[in-house]
Amino acid sequence: MPGGLGFQISEDSKYPMTDDWKGLFERGRVIPPHSQTVRQAQDSSHTHSQGFQIILKHLDGPHIQREKKEGESEGSRKREPVKYQLSVSLFDTSHQHFFGRTWKSSPQQMSGVNRAMFNEVVYLHTSLRLPSVVAVVELVALQPRADGSQHALGCGFAILHLFSSMTEPQATEGDRRLSLYHGTPRTLLHPLLRDPIEQNKLLTPIDGAHLVCSLKPHPALAPAMHLFPQNMLVSGDENIPGVTPSPTGDSLLKPHMVKSLTCFLDRLSISLHPSLEKFESQLLQHVSTDCHNTKHSGPESSAVVVIQERRLHVGVHNGWGFLERPQVVVLETTEATDCSRGRKGTLTRDCSSSPSQSLALRSSLELKLPSHQAVGIALQLEYVFSSPLVGDGKLSSTSTISRTAFMQCLRWGVWCPFQEWGALRAEEMKFSLQGGSTPNPYGIMAYTSSSNSQSPAQVVDERDMVRFRLSSSSVQKASSSTAVSLRRSRTGQEEMAAQHRKPPSPSPGRSRRASHASPPGSPQGPGLSMSQLAATSRYPTMSHSTAVSPWQQPFSSQLYPSPLASAHQLSHVELPAASNITHLEVDLNVSHRDRLPTYQSAALANEGHLELQELPFTPIHAPIITMGTHAAPSSSSVSSRSSLAHLYSASFPYITDPSGLVAEVLDPTEPVNFDPQREEADPLQGNVLLLQFLAFSRIPQQGGSSNWPDSVHFTFQLYRFPPVTTQRLKLLAIDKLPKKSSETPPCVLAVINKDGTVNSGSPGLQLQFRVDGAFLQPGERRWFLRYLALHTLQVDVWDSQSLLLIGSTALGLKHMLRQGRPAVQATHELEVITTEYMGEGVPVSLHRASNPISVFTTIKGRLHLRLGNVGCPVDQNKPNKPQCLPPSRSHIISPPDATSGFTGGSLSSKSIQRLNVRNAARAQRLVELDGDLVPLLQSHMKEGGGTPRTNTPWWGETDDVRQRKLNRMVAVRQHEGGQDGTGSEVKTKVTGRRAERAQLARDLRLMHAYRERSKAEGITHILSQAITIHHTLYATLGTAEYLEYVLRNPFNTPQTVTIYSEDPELSVITDCDEWRYFKTLTKTLTPLEEDMFHLKEGTLAPQVYLRPKESVHVPLKYQTFVSDNSVVPQGPSLIPSVRSTQVAKKHLSNTVLAKSIKVTFRAEDGKPLAICQVSVEPTPHVIDQTFRFYQPELSFLKKALRLPPWERTPVGDTDAGSQISVRCSDPNVICETKMLAQGEPQDVYLKVPGSPSPQIRKFFVTVFTDKWLAVPAQVWQVYVHFLQRVDISCVTGQRTCQSLVIRGTQATRKVRCYTSHPQELKVDPAEVFVLLPGVVQDLQLCVCPLRAGSRFCYLTVVDVEQHTLVACWLLSLTCRLPILSKAFEMCAPVGGGRGSTRKITYTNPYPTSRVLLLRSDHPDLLQFKEDRFEIGGGETYRIGLRFAPSQSPGAQEILIYINNQEEITEETFCVKVKYT
């Protein structure tokens, strides 16, 4: 076979079937990926690992089987059948690099149909989700030999592409057929083999050979991903310490974690041979010698190397990797003997009398150890050295010598506590440490002091010992030592990042605080920053020189690699590298299966039955303060009299009463006295609510245009009217204000027509809502008045161009109460506020206070709004609805007395009016009862006027069309009869009569059969109607409707009646306390019985016992929390500006679905005793507050809404106390609250599942303060906008570009891009462009932030013709500060004036001329004389600065960015201005 290689391997070369740590560690080593590939994945935001599942099903290879047979010699003896094996490796096509570990399948035979069934499942997790990462599958033929070896031959390989360009699995559904190629995977290392691989001529496919496999994500692997390395291919039956073996053999399909035991490591000490003093002296000699040979050292006389710190890394390792990041502690030297004391102070047998120094850790360490014999505790002894930094490494221009710090690993060791019985008996344990180049879990070379070359690559010194005591949590509680948790060490990259953020040396005050915070014993880690390493150490140090103390010299904070570590440091730090990628030419071991553990530790058996106790912990969210029913922002005017005078000179329409007089003006700042009796006595029972949007005042925003916004529209919901979205309103500036005025004038609002022109009519926008007897339900008027007295109206303000939310405002409606006056009005000036939450990604700790979440509230503008209420009389032509119903009859359903019998008699109209309509049925035509019967009738039926009717159904047609067709048919028959003559006409009539009689006879027989068939059904229906009572209720979301049905036993025998309801939303109240509560709430004066109901066995249907002829009241409750959560398209509306009662009824909100529910009362024989048919009519509910959140797509939204401090004692339940309950209309949204003490702030927690962009999820949250959830105290409407998230990392003052892609819709659109921060975000194209259907358009986004930090910005694409949203992105900006070049300080006076001017110099370091641009992060405080200047090579330019005056003392740091023409920062200056 081309490219095939064959050689022998023995069975002894297989991996050992061991479960110990060393065996797993040798098998678990992987080759790291290429560094460029890792960097590319990090740049693509692929930082987290994701689990995947590869299923290798079967292989079809007829030509492979044929070639194998031809390759065997004819004279060879009969051998065992050939078996085939698959090996899978990861390959990077862009760098031609194999990485990870080769996985091998179990050998399988080829069946008679030339198919080898494997059915193997391979798991891996990786963060390298790039198109260049592929899986190479090799097919190997194994031929056993007589001597026990195997003859292996490569039969080809296949390439499985794992990821597409969208960083997702290329195929998540269905099987894939991979072609096999001749040769071995070594072919992929050919220098001429580049992407695309499959199209290269060097690869020749094997005819008819295919491998069937599938690839899909495996989210269930996430809990076990920390137990084995990335890019490692594993099987479900492999032994992974920490994963519970599965009975099915696949423990990774749904992995279950092994319970961990909390242990404490204390009394740790390390002794080094021959002694600590001699060991460190020899170590310093070797380090100093290496420092002299590096370029970082200076003259030999100044090379003073000292030991600055002694560290110990402690981690839990399972042979595959660390379960958590290793922890770091600082050791100290102690005077001790070589012996260790037992529990009672007695010396052990190894005790010697010679005292010496050792490294000790007095505090105890907390470790979590899974119950597995391969889990070990890995220790690494590390020293931190400091050496002079002069010459090429010089950092300072001062005469003093700076010092640099570096680290070196000295010894390491691993001890497995579960390999022996009784390892956790709190006895002292010891084991030896080793050094050298032996692979270790930390992936670095260790120092060795031996020069003996007899031992290959490593030297093990049994006298370098570590002693400690390991005890479980139960033993630790009895000890007197206090356990302290270790902090996690930071990686070198994090330390270097911390180096730039921290000053070169800590302040004395900080050092004192640190010294007080740490105990005098062993201080604990994590790994210290370089600024701390350069500071004066409090611990003993050793120097190889007798020169002046090195601590008197200033230290540099820069980190350089260790001279020893630089020569031995491996390329992959996370896991040691080993050549474990196996192909045919390397190894062909048959895959093995690990044995399941057959032991169980006694210490773990004692704690295996215990479960974790939940601590009192409340999740920390950014609480959003709700306004409640009583809260309203201040409506006091802040505009000047001049601005108001010019504003109201715009001729806004007046609000007048029915007599034409101007409505009484109320002061919105004064309180309102509400008298319900005066409202009831008002002769004008109708109300016309008026809302006039007058003007909007812009407030200049940082980084925004002074003319923003250009047009706005509003959204709100008043009472239970449908949600309102207004038209677009243009902001017209007032030209009559003086130019010197510093106040931002209000802009008059004007309606924009459909064609984009401004309406020349009356300025502003007026909406009216009519609330009269035709709109209100009986008894609802007092609830409407209560709504006006207590509630607030929230108005959302939108930018009509970008369709972005500007902000929200709210105002109280109490000034719309007329209190007997014909009309009232009040003018409000409201602040439009938006709230931004920063720092939501701050990690939260359980045992210490977390950093506060920054909440910024910004005023975006002021809205001028006028409210009015005009009384109107009730229409006398319409029958008046009763204002209230009798309390004793409003909730009681009583069957009528007319159900005793069917009176029969005449069916005339008059007699039917006298009868009960439920007991009477009027005769109807069969064709009217059943439309399917019409096509079966052949005769021409006649109607009342004698007009013949054909058997064709005519419903759906108008009378004119039907009459025209009949006339046309008559004319055709008359024309045919005139041509035949008189004789033929008589003959035709006789024949027609016979045919008609035959058709009538057939139709009569059909009707008789139909009547006999439907007679029983009709009689049953009539009888059921006789016992059915109909009731209509008007339901709102979350409100419980209480009913009582009077159930009577008509028999002379007792009956046990079972109650069945078709819908669980209509249920029977079986709790006596709940029944009593609803009676008190509805003022229903009917009898109440204790323990009246009992549940039927096997069902939840309640039963009630009735005596003969007895009547009882059955309490029913209807309550629904399900609503229609559909969302209208985002954008302004084109509705008319007048809201009448008819418009409100036409657009009734359908949040509650209309339905008909049947409640059946069945007797003991199963027959219905009574039926209550309840018709539910939807009624829109009141919206107290609206919330809008923007969230990245396909991610959970977690928010906390803080409840207002209202009165929480419900009506009729004085013992309820602080009872808060919440319900949500969306069953997929988690909504909950926790009971807190009285007076504590109450939060409602929301967890909303994510959706794809640009979907909007809407739902309602009802808040109850009563125990039985009768009436909601608050109803919130929540909108969650899911947007595409784009993460952008940038530097302040410098331009960063990002490409976005938008795809055209089904129609051609004219669109334009808008951003929430136009000064910092620029989009190309910036003007209107045409988006063709299905065409991909590239958008170039340029970000130039002014402030550092993390925040969200928005980018929208809007249809400029339809004013609808086409696409929207959520931009997550992470802005960091640049490196400062120079720093300045100046003082400026406080108060008025023209400000201060200064000049700073800038020298062009380039030999050529450059054009530079000037930017500032505070353009409101600093202005440049010239924003752009040109400077020659090597020349100096003086930059003119002008600082604006400040009205208050303080200090402000201002950054000055000097950018080139590509907006890349050349230099950054910092000017600290002190206003005094």
Coordinates of N, CA, C and O in Angstrom, one line a residue, residues 222 251 285 372 522 611 698-699 725 733 744 750 833 872 1034 1094 1189 1211 1220 1267 1436:
A222 N -18.9 20.0 31.0 CA -18.4 21.1 31.7 C -18.0 20.9 33.2 O -17.0 21.3 33.6
S251 N -18.6 7.1 31.5 CA -18.7 8.0 32.7 C -18.7 9.4 32.3 O -19.0 10.3 33.1
Q285 N 26.1 30.2 45.5 CA 27.3 30.2 44.6 C 26.9 29.9 43.2 O 27.4 30.5 42.3
H372 N -10.0 9.2 45.7 CA -9.4 8.4 44.7 C -8.0 8.1 45.0 O -7.3 9.0 45.5
S522 N 4.0 32.3 59.8 CA 4.2 32.1 58.4 C 3.2 33.0 57.6 O 2.0 32.7 57.7
E611 N -24.0 15.8 53.9 CA -24.2 16.8 52.8 C -23.8 18.2 53.2 O -23.8 18.5 54.4
R698 N -33.1 69.9 25.9 CA -31.9 69.1 25.8 C -30.9 69.5 26.9 O -30.9 70.6 27.4
I699 N -30.2 68.5 27.3 CA -29.1 68.7 28.3 C -27.8 68.2 27.6 O -27.8 67.0 27.2
T725 N -47.9 54.1 21.8 CA -46.6 54.6 21.1 C -47.0 55.8 20.2 O -47.8 55.6 19.3
A733 N -36.3 74.5 18.0 CA -35.6 75.4 18.9 C -36.3 76.8 18.9 O -36.9 77.2 17.9
T744 N -30.0 76.1 28.7 CA -30.4 75.4 27.5 C -31.9 75.6 27.3 O -32.7 75.2 28.1
A750 N -43.2 69.3 17.7 CA -44.2 69.4 16.6 C -44.3 68.0 15.9 O -43.3 67.3 15.7
I833 N -34.5 60.5 33.0 CA -33.4 59.9 33.7 C -33.1 58.5 33.1 O -34.0 57.8 32.7
C872 N -67.4 65.0 31.9 CA -68.4 64.9 30.9 C -69.6 64.1 31.4 O -69.5 63.2 32.2
Y1034 N -65.1 39.2 34.5 CA -64.1 40.0 33.8 C -62.8 39.9 34.6 O -62.7 40.4 35.7
H1094 N -63.4 17.2 51.1 CA -62.3 16.2 51.2 C -62.0 15.7 49.8 O -62.9 15.8 48.9
F1189 N -34.4 46.2 29.8 CA -33.0 45.8 30.0 C -32.5 45.4 28.6 O -33.2 44.8 27.8
V1211 N -55.5 43.5 53.6 CA -56.9 43.6 54.2 C -57.4 42.3 54.7 O -57.3 41.3 54.1
I1220 N -44.5 38.9 51.4 CA -44.3 39.3 50.0 C -44.2 38.1 49.1 O -43.5 37.1 49.4
K1267 N -51.4 37.1 52.0 CA -51.0 35.7 52.1 C -51.6 34.8 51.0 O -51.0 33.9 50.4
T1436 N 11.1 70.8 18.1 CA 10.4 71.0 19.3 C 9.2 71.9 19.1 O 9.4 73.0 18.4

